[in-house]
Coordinates of C-alpha atoms and ligand atoms in Angstrom, one line a residue:
M157 CA -80.0 4.9 27.9
S158 CA -81.1 1.7 29.3
G159 CA -81.9 -2.0 29.0
K160 CA -83.5 -5.2 30.6
V161 CA -82.3 -8.6 31.6
T162 CA -84.1 -11.0 29.2
S163 CA -82.5 -14.3 30.3
I164 CA -79.7 -15.4 33.0
S165 CA -77.7 -18.7 32.7
G166 CA -75.1 -18.6 35.4
A167 CA -72.9 -15.6 35.1
T168 CA -73.8 -15.0 31.7
V169 CA -76.6 -12.9 31.1
C170 CA -78.4 -11.7 27.9
V171 CA -79.7 -8.0 27.8
D172 CA -81.8 -6.3 25.4
F173 CA -80.0 -3.2 24.6
P174 CA -79.2 -1.3 21.5
D175 CA -75.8 0.2 20.4
L176 CA -74.0 -1.6 22.9
K177 CA -70.2 -2.3 21.8
I178 CA -67.9 -5.6 22.3
G179 CA -66.3 -5.0 25.8
D180 CA -68.4 -2.3 26.9
R181 CA -68.6 -2.2 30.7
I182 CA -72.3 -2.6 32.1
S183 CA -74.2 -2.4 35.3
V184 CA -76.5 -5.2 35.7
G185 CA -79.8 -5.3 37.5
V186 CA -81.3 -3.3 40.6
N187 CA -77.7 -4.4 42.6
R188 CA -75.6 -2.7 39.7
L189 CA -73.3 -5.7 39.3
T190 CA -70.6 -5.0 37.1
G191 CA -70.3 -7.0 33.8
E192 CA -68.8 -6.8 30.2
V193 CA -70.5 -7.3 26.7
V194 CA -68.9 -10.3 25.5
R195 CA -71.1 -11.1 22.4
L196 CA -73.6 -9.2 20.3
D197 CA -76.5 -10.3 18.1
G198 CA -78.7 -7.3 16.8
S199 CA -79.9 -5.4 19.8
V200 CA -79.3 -8.5 22.0
A201 CA -76.0 -8.4 24.2
T202 CA -74.2 -11.3 26.0
V203 CA -72.8 -9.9 29.2
Q204 CA -70.2 -11.7 31.5
V205 CA -71.3 -10.5 35.3
F206 CA -68.2 -10.6 37.3
E207 CA -70.1 -10.4 40.4
E208 CA -72.1 -12.9 42.6
N209 CA -75.5 -12.4 40.8
R210 CA -77.8 -14.7 43.1
G211 CA -81.0 -13.1 43.1
L212 CA -80.7 -11.3 39.9
G213 CA -84.3 -11.6 38.1
I214 CA -85.6 -11.0 34.3
G215 CA -86.5 -7.6 33.5
E216 CA -84.1 -6.2 35.8
P217 CA -82.7 -2.7 34.4
V218 CA -79.3 -2.4 33.0
T219 CA -77.1 0.7 32.2
T220 CA -74.1 1.1 30.6
A221 CA -70.9 3.0 31.4
K222 CA -70.4 3.7 27.7
G223 CA -66.7 2.5 27.8
P224 CA -65.0 -0.7 28.4
L225 CA -63.6 -1.9 31.9
T226 CA -60.9 0.1 33.3
V227 CA -58.6 0.9 36.2
H228 CA -57.7 4.0 38.0
L229 CA -54.2 5.0 37.8
G230 CA -52.7 7.4 40.1
P231 CA -50.6 7.7 43.5
G232 CA -51.7 5.7 46.3
L233 CA -51.6 2.2 44.7
L234 CA -48.7 1.1 46.2
G235 CA -49.4 -0.8 49.3
G236 CA -53.1 -1.5 47.8
I237 CA -55.0 -5.0 47.7
F238 CA -57.6 -5.0 45.1
D239 CA -59.9 -7.7 43.6
G240 CA -60.1 -8.5 40.0
L241 CA -62.0 -5.4 39.2
Q242 CA -59.6 -2.9 41.3
R243 CA -62.2 -2.8 44.0
P244 CA -59.7 -1.8 47.0
L245 CA -60.5 -5.2 49.5
P246 CA -60.1 -3.4 52.8
L247 CA -62.7 -0.8 51.9
L248 CA -65.3 -3.6 50.7
Q249 CA -64.5 -5.5 54.0
E250 CA -65.5 -2.3 55.8
S251 CA -68.4 -1.6 54.0
S252 CA -69.9 -5.3 54.0
G253 CA -67.9 -7.3 56.1
D254 CA -65.8 -10.6 55.1
F255 CA -68.3 -11.7 52.4
I256 CA -68.4 -9.2 49.6
T257 CA -72.0 -8.1 48.6
G258 CA -72.5 -7.3 44.8
G259 CA -72.6 -3.9 43.0
Q260 CA -70.0 -1.8 45.3
N261 CA -67.5 0.5 43.3
P262 CA -65.7 2.4 45.4
F263 CA -63.1 4.5 43.8
P264 CA -59.6 2.6 44.4
L265 CA -57.6 5.7 44.9
D266 CA -57.9 7.3 48.3
C267 CA -59.6 11.0 47.7
T268 CA -58.5 12.0 51.2
R269 CA -54.8 11.8 51.3
S270 CA -52.8 14.7 50.5
W271 CA -49.7 14.8 48.2
D272 CA -47.2 17.2 47.9
F273 CA -47.2 18.0 44.0
R274 CA -44.2 19.5 42.2
S275 CA -43.7 20.3 38.7
A276 CA -41.0 21.7 36.6
H277 CA -43.5 22.8 33.8
K278 CA -45.1 26.3 33.8
A279 CA -48.1 27.6 32.2
G280 CA -47.7 27.7 28.4
D281 CA -45.9 24.3 28.1
K282 CA -47.2 21.9 25.6
L283 CA -47.6 18.2 27.0
L284 CA -47.7 15.3 24.7
A285 CA -49.9 12.1 25.5
G286 CA -48.3 10.2 28.2
E287 CA -45.8 12.7 29.2
T288 CA -44.9 13.4 32.8
F289 CA -46.6 16.8 34.1
G290 CA -45.4 16.7 37.6
K291 CA -44.4 14.4 40.4
V292 CA -45.7 13.2 44.1
R293 CA -43.7 11.2 46.7
E294 CA -45.3 7.9 47.0
G295 CA -43.4 5.7 49.5
H296 CA -39.8 5.2 48.3
I297 CA -40.3 6.2 44.4
Q298 CA -41.2 9.5 42.6
H299 CA -44.5 9.1 41.4
H300 CA -45.0 10.8 38.1
L301 CA -48.1 12.4 37.4
L302 CA -48.8 11.2 33.6
S303 CA -51.1 13.2 31.3
P304 CA -53.1 10.9 29.3
H305 CA -53.8 13.0 26.3
A306 CA -51.8 16.2 24.6
G307 CA -52.8 19.8 25.3
I308 CA -51.0 23.1 26.4
L309 CA -50.9 23.7 30.2
E310 CA -52.8 27.0 31.4
Q311 CA -52.3 26.3 35.0
L312 CA -50.5 24.1 37.5
N313 CA -51.8 23.8 41.2
T314 CA -48.5 22.6 42.5
G315 CA -48.3 22.4 46.5
E316 CA -50.7 20.1 48.5
L317 CA -53.0 17.9 46.2
Q318 CA -55.8 15.7 46.6
L319 CA -57.0 13.7 43.9
E320 CA -60.6 14.9 43.7
H321 CA -59.3 18.2 42.8
P322 CA -57.4 19.0 39.4
A323 CA -53.8 19.1 39.5
A324 CA -53.7 21.3 36.5
I325 CA -55.8 22.9 33.8
L326 CA -55.3 22.6 30.0
E327 CA -56.0 25.1 27.1
G328 CA -59.7 25.1 26.8
N329 CA -60.4 25.1 30.5
Q330 CA -59.9 21.2 30.5
P331 CA -59.1 19.8 34.0
L332 CA -56.2 17.5 34.3
H333 CA -56.4 15.3 37.2
G334 CA -53.6 13.4 39.2
W335 CA -54.9 10.1 38.0
H336 CA -56.7 9.0 34.9
S337 CA -58.5 5.7 33.8
W338 CA -57.0 3.3 31.4
P339 CA -58.8 0.4 29.3
V340 CA -57.4 -3.0 30.9
R341 CA -57.5 -4.6 27.9
N342 CA -55.2 -2.4 25.9
A343 CA -51.5 -2.4 26.6
R344 CA -50.5 1.1 27.7
P345 CA -48.1 2.7 24.9
Y346 CA -44.6 3.5 24.9
R347 CA -42.0 5.1 22.5
R348 CA -40.3 1.7 21.8
K349 CA -39.4 -1.6 23.0
L350 CA -35.7 -2.1 24.1
P351 CA -33.6 -5.5 24.1
P352 CA -33.6 -6.1 27.7
T353 CA -30.2 -6.1 29.0
T354 CA -29.7 -5.9 32.8
P355 CA -30.2 -9.1 35.3
L356 CA -33.4 -9.2 37.4
I357 CA -31.7 -10.3 40.8
T358 CA -34.0 -12.7 42.3
G359 CA -31.7 -13.8 45.2
Q360 CA -32.2 -17.5 44.2
R361 CA -28.9 -19.1 43.6
C362 CA -30.1 -21.6 40.9
L363 CA -31.9 -18.9 39.0
D364 CA -29.6 -16.1 39.2
F365 CA -26.4 -18.3 38.5
L366 CA -27.8 -20.9 36.1
F367 CA -31.2 -19.6 34.5
P368 CA -30.8 -15.5 35.0
L369 CA -34.1 -13.5 34.3
L370 CA -33.6 -10.2 32.6
K371 CA -35.5 -6.8 33.7
G372 CA -38.0 -7.0 30.7
G373 CA -38.1 -10.8 30.4
V374 CA -40.5 -13.4 31.2
A375 CA -40.3 -16.6 33.0
I376 CA -42.7 -19.2 33.3
V377 CA -42.5 -21.9 36.3
P378 CA -44.6 -24.9 35.7
G379 CA -45.1 -27.4 38.6
G380 CA -47.4 -29.9 39.7
F381 CA -49.3 -29.4 43.2
G382 CA -47.0 -28.9 46.0
T383 CA -43.6 -28.4 44.3
G384 CA -43.5 -25.1 45.5
K385 CA -44.8 -22.5 42.9
T386 CA -46.5 -20.4 45.5
V387 CA -43.4 -20.1 47.9
L388 CA -41.1 -19.2 44.9
E389 CA -43.3 -16.7 43.7
Q390 CA -43.6 -15.1 47.1
T391 CA -39.9 -15.6 48.0
I392 CA -39.1 -13.5 44.6
A393 CA -41.8 -11.0 45.3
K394 CA -39.7 -10.4 48.4
F395 CA -36.5 -10.3 47.5
A396 CA -36.0 -9.1 43.9
D397 CA -34.2 -6.1 42.9
V398 CA -37.1 -4.1 41.3
D399 CA -39.0 -1.0 42.4
V400 CA -42.5 -2.2 42.2
V401 CA -43.8 -5.8 42.6
V402 CA -47.5 -6.1 41.3
Y403 CA -48.8 -10.0 42.7
V404 CA -51.9 -11.6 41.4
G405 CA -53.3 -14.5 43.2
C406 CA -55.3 -16.1 40.5
G407 CA -57.7 -18.8 41.5
E408 CA -55.8 -20.2 44.2
R409 CA -56.0 -20.9 48.0
G410 CA -57.5 -18.0 49.9
N411 CA -55.6 -18.8 53.1
E412 CA -52.3 -18.5 51.3
M413 CA -53.2 -15.0 50.2
A414 CA -54.1 -14.1 53.7
G415 CA -50.8 -15.5 54.6
L416 CA -49.0 -13.4 52.3
L417 CA -50.7 -10.1 53.2
D418 CA -49.7 -10.8 56.8
E419 CA -46.4 -11.6 56.0
F420 CA -45.8 -8.8 53.8
A421 CA -47.3 -6.3 56.4
E422 CA -44.6 -7.1 58.6
L423 CA -41.7 -7.7 56.5
E424 CA -39.2 -4.7 55.3
D425 CA -37.8 -4.4 52.0
P426 CA -34.0 -5.4 52.7
R427 CA -32.7 -2.5 50.4
S428 CA -34.8 0.5 51.2
K429 CA -35.6 -0.5 54.7
R430 CA -39.1 0.4 54.3
P431 CA -42.1 -1.8 54.8
L432 CA -42.1 -4.6 51.9
M433 CA -46.0 -3.8 51.4
E434 CA -45.2 -0.2 50.3
R435 CA -43.7 -1.3 46.8
T436 CA -46.0 -4.0 46.4
I437 CA -49.4 -4.1 44.6
I438 CA -51.8 -7.0 45.4
V439 CA -54.5 -8.2 43.0
A440 CA -56.5 -10.8 44.8
N441 CA -59.1 -13.2 43.0
T442 CA -58.8 -16.5 45.1
S443 CA -60.7 -19.7 44.4
N444 CA -63.6 -18.6 46.1
M445 CA -64.1 -15.4 44.5
P446 CA -66.4 -15.4 41.3
V447 CA -64.6 -16.8 38.0
A448 CA -65.1 -14.0 35.5
A449 CA -63.3 -11.5 37.5
R450 CA -60.7 -14.2 37.6
E451 CA -60.5 -13.6 34.0
S452 CA -60.3 -9.7 34.1
S453 CA -57.8 -9.7 37.2
I454 CA -54.5 -10.6 35.3
F455 CA -55.4 -7.5 33.0
T456 CA -56.2 -5.2 35.7
A457 CA -52.9 -6.1 37.4
V458 CA -50.9 -5.7 34.3
T459 CA -52.3 -2.3 33.7
M460 CA -51.3 -1.1 37.1
A461 CA -47.7 -2.5 36.5
E462 CA -47.5 -0.6 33.3
Y463 CA -48.3 2.3 34.5
Y464 CA -45.6 2.2 37.0
R465 CA -43.3 1.0 34.4
D466 CA -44.1 4.1 32.4
M467 CA -42.5 6.4 35.1
G468 CA -39.2 4.7 34.2
L469 CA -39.5 1.9 36.9
D470 CA -38.4 -1.6 37.1
V471 CA -41.8 -3.6 37.6
L472 CA -42.1 -7.3 38.4
F473 CA -45.4 -8.9 37.8
L474 CA -46.0 -12.2 39.2
A475 CA -49.1 -14.3 38.7
D476 CA -50.2 -17.4 40.8
S477 CA -51.5 -19.2 38.5
L478 CA -52.2 -18.9 35.0
S479 CA -53.8 -22.0 35.1
R480 CA -56.4 -20.9 37.1
W481 CA -56.9 -18.0 35.0
A482 CA -57.2 -20.2 31.7
E483 CA -59.9 -22.3 33.5
A484 CA -62.1 -19.4 34.0
L485 CA -61.3 -18.5 30.4
R486 CA -62.5 -22.1 29.7
E487 CA -65.6 -21.9 32.0
I488 CA -66.6 -18.4 30.4
S489 CA -66.2 -19.9 26.7
A490 CA -68.2 -22.9 27.6
A491 CA -70.9 -20.8 29.2
L492 CA -71.4 -19.0 25.9
E493 CA -71.4 -22.3 23.8
E494 CA -68.3 -21.3 22.0
M495 CA -66.5 -24.2 19.7
P496 CA -63.9 -25.7 22.2
G497 CA -60.4 -26.3 21.1
E498 CA -57.8 -28.5 22.6
D499 CA -58.7 -29.8 26.4
G500 CA -62.0 -27.6 26.1
Y501 CA -60.2 -24.5 25.9
P502 CA -61.2 -21.9 23.9
T503 CA -59.4 -21.7 20.3
Y504 CA -58.1 -18.4 21.3
L505 CA -56.4 -19.2 24.4
G506 CA -53.1 -18.8 22.8
S507 CA -53.6 -15.8 21.2
R508 CA -55.3 -14.2 24.8
L509 CA -52.3 -15.6 26.5
S510 CA -49.5 -14.4 24.3
G511 CA -51.3 -11.0 24.0
F512 CA -51.1 -10.5 27.4
I513 CA -47.5 -11.9 28.1
E514 CA -46.5 -9.5 25.4
R515 CA -46.9 -6.6 27.5
A516 CA -43.8 -7.2 29.4
G517 CA -40.7 -6.0 28.2
A518 CA -38.0 -3.3 28.5
V519 CA -39.2 0.1 27.1
E520 CA -38.5 3.5 26.3
T521 CA -41.3 5.5 27.8
L522 CA -43.4 8.3 26.4
S523 CA -41.6 10.6 28.9
G524 CA -38.0 9.4 27.3
T525 CA -37.0 7.5 30.4
Q526 CA -36.6 3.3 30.4
G527 CA -38.7 1.3 32.2
S528 CA -39.2 -2.5 32.4
L529 CA -42.0 -4.8 32.8
S530 CA -40.9 -8.4 33.8
M531 CA -43.2 -11.3 34.7
I532 CA -42.8 -14.4 36.4
L533 CA -46.0 -16.9 35.9
A534 CA -46.7 -20.2 37.5
V535 CA -48.4 -22.6 35.7
S536 CA -50.2 -25.9 37.8
P537 CA -50.7 -28.3 34.5
P538 CA -53.3 -30.8 35.8
G539 CA -51.9 -33.8 36.7
G540 CA -48.3 -32.3 36.0
D541 CA -48.5 -33.0 32.3
F542 CA -46.5 -30.3 30.8
S543 CA -47.8 -31.2 27.2
E544 CA -51.0 -29.7 28.1
P545 CA -52.2 -26.7 26.4
V546 CA -51.4 -23.7 28.8
T547 CA -48.3 -24.6 29.6
Q548 CA -47.4 -24.9 25.6
A549 CA -49.1 -21.7 24.9
C550 CA -47.0 -19.7 27.5
L551 CA -43.6 -21.7 26.3
R552 CA -43.9 -20.3 23.2
V553 CA -43.6 -16.5 24.4
A554 CA -41.7 -16.8 27.6
G555 CA -37.8 -16.5 27.4
A556 CA -37.1 -18.7 30.5
L557 CA -38.5 -21.8 32.0
Y558 CA -38.3 -23.0 35.7
M559 CA -39.4 -26.3 35.7
L560 CA -40.5 -27.7 38.7
D561 CA -40.0 -31.4 39.7
S562 CA -42.2 -33.3 41.8
Q563 CA -39.6 -35.6 42.6
L564 CA -37.4 -32.9 43.9
A565 CA -40.0 -31.5 45.8
H566 CA -40.8 -35.1 47.5
R567 CA -37.1 -35.2 48.3
R568 CA -37.5 -31.7 49.8
H569 CA -34.9 -30.4 47.3
F570 CA -36.3 -26.6 47.3
P571 CA -36.5 -24.6 45.0
A572 CA -37.2 -27.8 42.8
I573 CA -36.1 -26.5 39.8
N574 CA -35.1 -29.1 37.8
W575 CA -31.5 -28.1 36.3
N576 CA -31.9 -30.5 33.1
Q577 CA -35.1 -29.3 31.9
S578 CA -35.4 -25.6 32.8
F579 CA -33.7 -23.0 30.2
S580 CA -33.2 -19.2 30.3
L581 CA -32.4 -17.6 26.8
Y582 CA -31.3 -14.6 28.7
S583 CA -28.4 -16.4 29.9
D584 CA -25.6 -14.9 27.6
T585 CA -26.8 -11.4 27.8
A586 CA -26.8 -11.7 31.9
M587 CA -23.4 -13.3 31.6
A588 CA -22.2 -9.5 30.4
H589 CA -23.1 -8.1 33.4
F590 CA -22.0 -10.9 35.6
S591 CA -18.7 -11.4 34.3
E592 CA -18.0 -8.0 35.7
L593 CA -18.8 -9.5 39.1
H594 CA -16.6 -12.4 38.2
E595 CA -14.7 -13.0 35.3
E596 CA -15.1 -16.4 35.0
W597 CA -18.8 -16.7 36.0
A598 CA -19.6 -18.1 32.5
K599 CA -16.9 -20.8 32.9
L600 CA -18.2 -21.7 36.4
Q601 CA -21.7 -21.9 35.2
A602 CA -20.7 -24.5 32.3
R603 CA -18.3 -26.2 35.0
C604 CA -21.5 -26.6 37.2
R605 CA -23.8 -27.8 34.4
D606 CA -21.1 -30.1 33.6
L607 CA -20.7 -31.8 37.1
L608 CA -24.1 -32.2 37.3
Q609 CA -24.7 -33.8 34.2
R610 CA -21.7 -36.4 34.6
E611 CA -23.2 -37.1 38.0
D612 CA -26.4 -38.2 36.4
A613 CA -24.5 -40.5 34.2
L614 CA -22.2 -41.9 37.0
R615 CA -25.2 -42.6 39.0
E616 CA -26.6 -45.0 36.7
V617 CA -23.1 -46.9 37.0
A618 CA -23.1 -46.6 40.8
E619 CA -26.7 -48.2 41.1
V620 CA -25.1 -51.3 39.2
V621 CA -21.7 -51.6 40.6
G622 CA -22.3 -49.7 44.0
M623 CA -20.3 -46.7 45.0
E624 CA -17.4 -48.7 46.1
G625 CA -16.9 -50.1 42.3
L626 CA -16.4 -46.6 41.3
Q627 CA -13.0 -45.3 40.8
D628 CA -11.7 -42.7 43.1
G629 CA -11.9 -39.8 40.5
D630 CA -15.5 -40.4 39.8
R631 CA -16.4 -40.7 43.4
L632 CA -15.1 -37.4 43.8
L633 CA -17.3 -35.8 41.2
M634 CA -20.4 -37.4 42.8
R635 CA -19.4 -36.0 46.1
T636 CA -18.6 -32.5 44.4
A637 CA -21.9 -32.5 42.5
E638 CA -23.9 -33.5 45.6
K639 CA -22.5 -30.7 47.4
I640 CA -23.7 -28.2 44.5
R641 CA -27.1 -29.6 44.6
L642 CA -27.7 -30.0 48.4
D643 CA -25.5 -27.0 49.7
F644 CA -25.8 -24.7 46.6
L645 CA -29.0 -25.2 44.5
C646 CA -31.2 -26.0 47.5
Q647 CA -32.2 -22.7 49.4
N648 CA -34.7 -22.9 52.1
S649 CA -37.1 -19.9 52.1
F650 CA -37.9 -19.9 55.7
T651 CA -34.4 -19.4 56.7
E652 CA -31.8 -16.6 56.5
D653 CA -30.7 -18.4 53.3
A654 CA -34.0 -17.6 51.4
Y655 CA -31.9 -14.8 49.8
A656 CA -28.2 -14.9 48.2
T657 CA -26.4 -11.8 46.8
P658 CA -24.9 -12.4 43.4
Q659 CA -21.5 -11.8 45.1
S660 CA -22.3 -14.6 47.9
T661 CA -23.7 -16.8 45.1
I662 CA -20.4 -16.7 43.2
E663 CA -18.2 -16.9 45.9
H664 CA -20.1 -20.1 47.1
I665 CA -19.4 -21.9 43.6
V666 CA -16.1 -20.6 43.4
T667 CA -15.3 -22.4 46.8
L668 CA -17.1 -25.5 45.8
V669 CA -15.1 -26.1 42.6
A670 CA -11.9 -24.8 44.0
E671 CA -12.0 -27.8 46.6
H672 CA -13.0 -30.2 43.8
D673 CA -10.1 -29.1 42.0
R674 CA -7.4 -29.3 44.9
L675 CA -8.7 -32.9 45.7
A676 CA -8.6 -33.8 41.9
T677 CA -5.0 -32.9 41.5
A678 CA -4.1 -34.6 44.9
L679 CA -5.7 -37.8 43.4
D680 CA -3.7 -37.0 40.3
D681 CA -0.6 -37.2 42.5
G682 CA -1.6 -40.4 43.7
A683 CA -3.1 -39.8 47.1
L684 CA -6.2 -41.9 47.7
L685 CA -9.8 -40.1 48.0
D686 CA -10.4 -41.8 51.5
D687 CA -7.4 -40.3 53.1
L688 CA -8.1 -36.9 51.6
L689 CA -11.6 -36.7 53.0
K690 CA -10.6 -37.8 56.2
E691 CA -7.9 -35.2 56.4
A692 CA -10.4 -32.8 55.3
A693 CA -13.0 -34.1 58.0
D694 CA -10.1 -33.7 60.8
A695 CA -9.3 -30.3 59.5
S696 CA -12.8 -28.7 60.0
L697 CA -13.2 -30.3 63.5
Ligands
ADP794 N1 -38.2 -22.8 49.0 C1 -38.9 -23.3 49.7 N2 -38.0 -23.7 50.8 C2 -38.7 -24.3 52.1 N3 -39.9 -25.1 51.7 C3 -40.6 -25.0 50.3 C4 -39.7 -24.2 49.5 N4 -40.8 -24.3 48.4 C5 -41.9 -25.1 48.8 N5 -41.5 -25.4 50.2 C6 -42.5 -26.4 50.9 O1 -43.3 -27.2 49.9 C7 -44.6 -26.7 50.2 C8 -45.5 -26.6 48.9 O2 -45.0 -25.4 48.2 P1 -46.3 -24.7 47.6 O3 -45.6 -23.3 47.0 O4 -47.6 -24.3 48.4 O5 -46.5 -25.3 46.1 P2 -47.6 -25.2 45.1 O6 -48.2 -23.8 45.0 O7 -46.6 -25.9 43.9 O8 -48.8 -26.1 45.3 C9 -44.4 -25.7 51.1 O9 -45.7 -25.6 52.1 C10 -43.2 -25.6 51.9 O10 -43.3 -26.5 52.9
MG795 MG1 -49.8 -23.1 45.3

């Protein structure tokens, strides 16, 4: 069956084509550009084209793939760099040079690569949908081959496996491949959600100590221009203690993405000592790539993330930035002449966003193992106005907020996380783990917060009376709080200090607080602060 293009308005194209469904994937025009049906009116379908459609004409043919937009899931995704439609960018570059031409749909997985396929199953075994039927080694992980549907195993082709050949045969002569497709807009199933319990160590002292994240949790990072969103996301992508990282560059500058790729190709994973890229999947839809594919890119990426979660792994999904994604949604919605909601965003912004964010979580997988999908999502509110709809919609579903502060960034206090406005609802749960590392973790955290708050109050006083007008005890407090801010909370991503273990984090704060207490006791005993500080300075010479 086929149809024809009847009208074109930017990336929105109407086609005359009966029997389509909302969400169907469509090939548009002689160049076979990929599009998705977004509206139906009788036999006229409105299609959002994901690729540059310059040169497309009225009357050009349209065909349907008879199904929704999908991604291909199988071994070999790790280390991959894809666009928002899961097209491997290195392959596209080989075939069309630096500027991608439309209509290319190379298979995202490498079919020439051989995998050593092992299975604990045997012919006659019954497979449930989503169950593991064998494993191959992919870099540092055991990649589970998951059966997309139930069936009875008739034959297993263990040994050397190439993805074009079936890995097994199910009853009824049905081939079972080492890969399968999955519609990007459907969350992958699991047995049940579990409450997140294990901290996700980011290596950032400020986060791990004050605002911890859990595996399966969601944090949002709102910040104005230049406050360090990209650097923070990329630093966490390097050091987070997870098995797989999926990084989506969504509508941000292309050169930042290029920088990330160069860096990740060279760096090694501090824990497994293997190339960092081997545990990373990158989905790039930079600001110069088509807007409609940007909208689909986060769904493409999150589906790949869920796939690795389903193997019982800990996966971290990072997006930079959701605001650019929401802008794409707004642009598409405006082209469809939908009724605009707040700030021109479509009225379904909130539900689309939470539908996506709710794909995070710790789960018991269909194979009975435990996996987690955590998210850290950057938001770049225009003009740094946090009351705008995207930040607010994210806040409703996130468990942690890392608020980046332009004033801190201006003073080059990085990461510019505002300790008064940020929060983590995971703090209490994380504490159970951290208190095993140091029994006073919670107490020290409270101390640290208190010192920072009292410093704020004292600073106002100091502005009036001057530092000399403060009592020794207050001056000591200001000194300790300053040390906490500058030595402890600041962490330069471009030095050795970029990553801190929880052990070193807690030792660091213990040292700072102990010094404070020692000096405070001496003051109580009648010593003078200036003498004590001079003594300390002489001692350290
Ligand atoms: N953790 C950090 N350590 C050192 N410098 C940082 C850090 N975070 C941000 N910066 C500095 O701030 C600049 C802007 O950061 P960036 O992440 O690009 O901001 P945003 O993505 O919010 O616009 C960086 O180029 C870098 O110089
Ligand atoms: Mg940025």
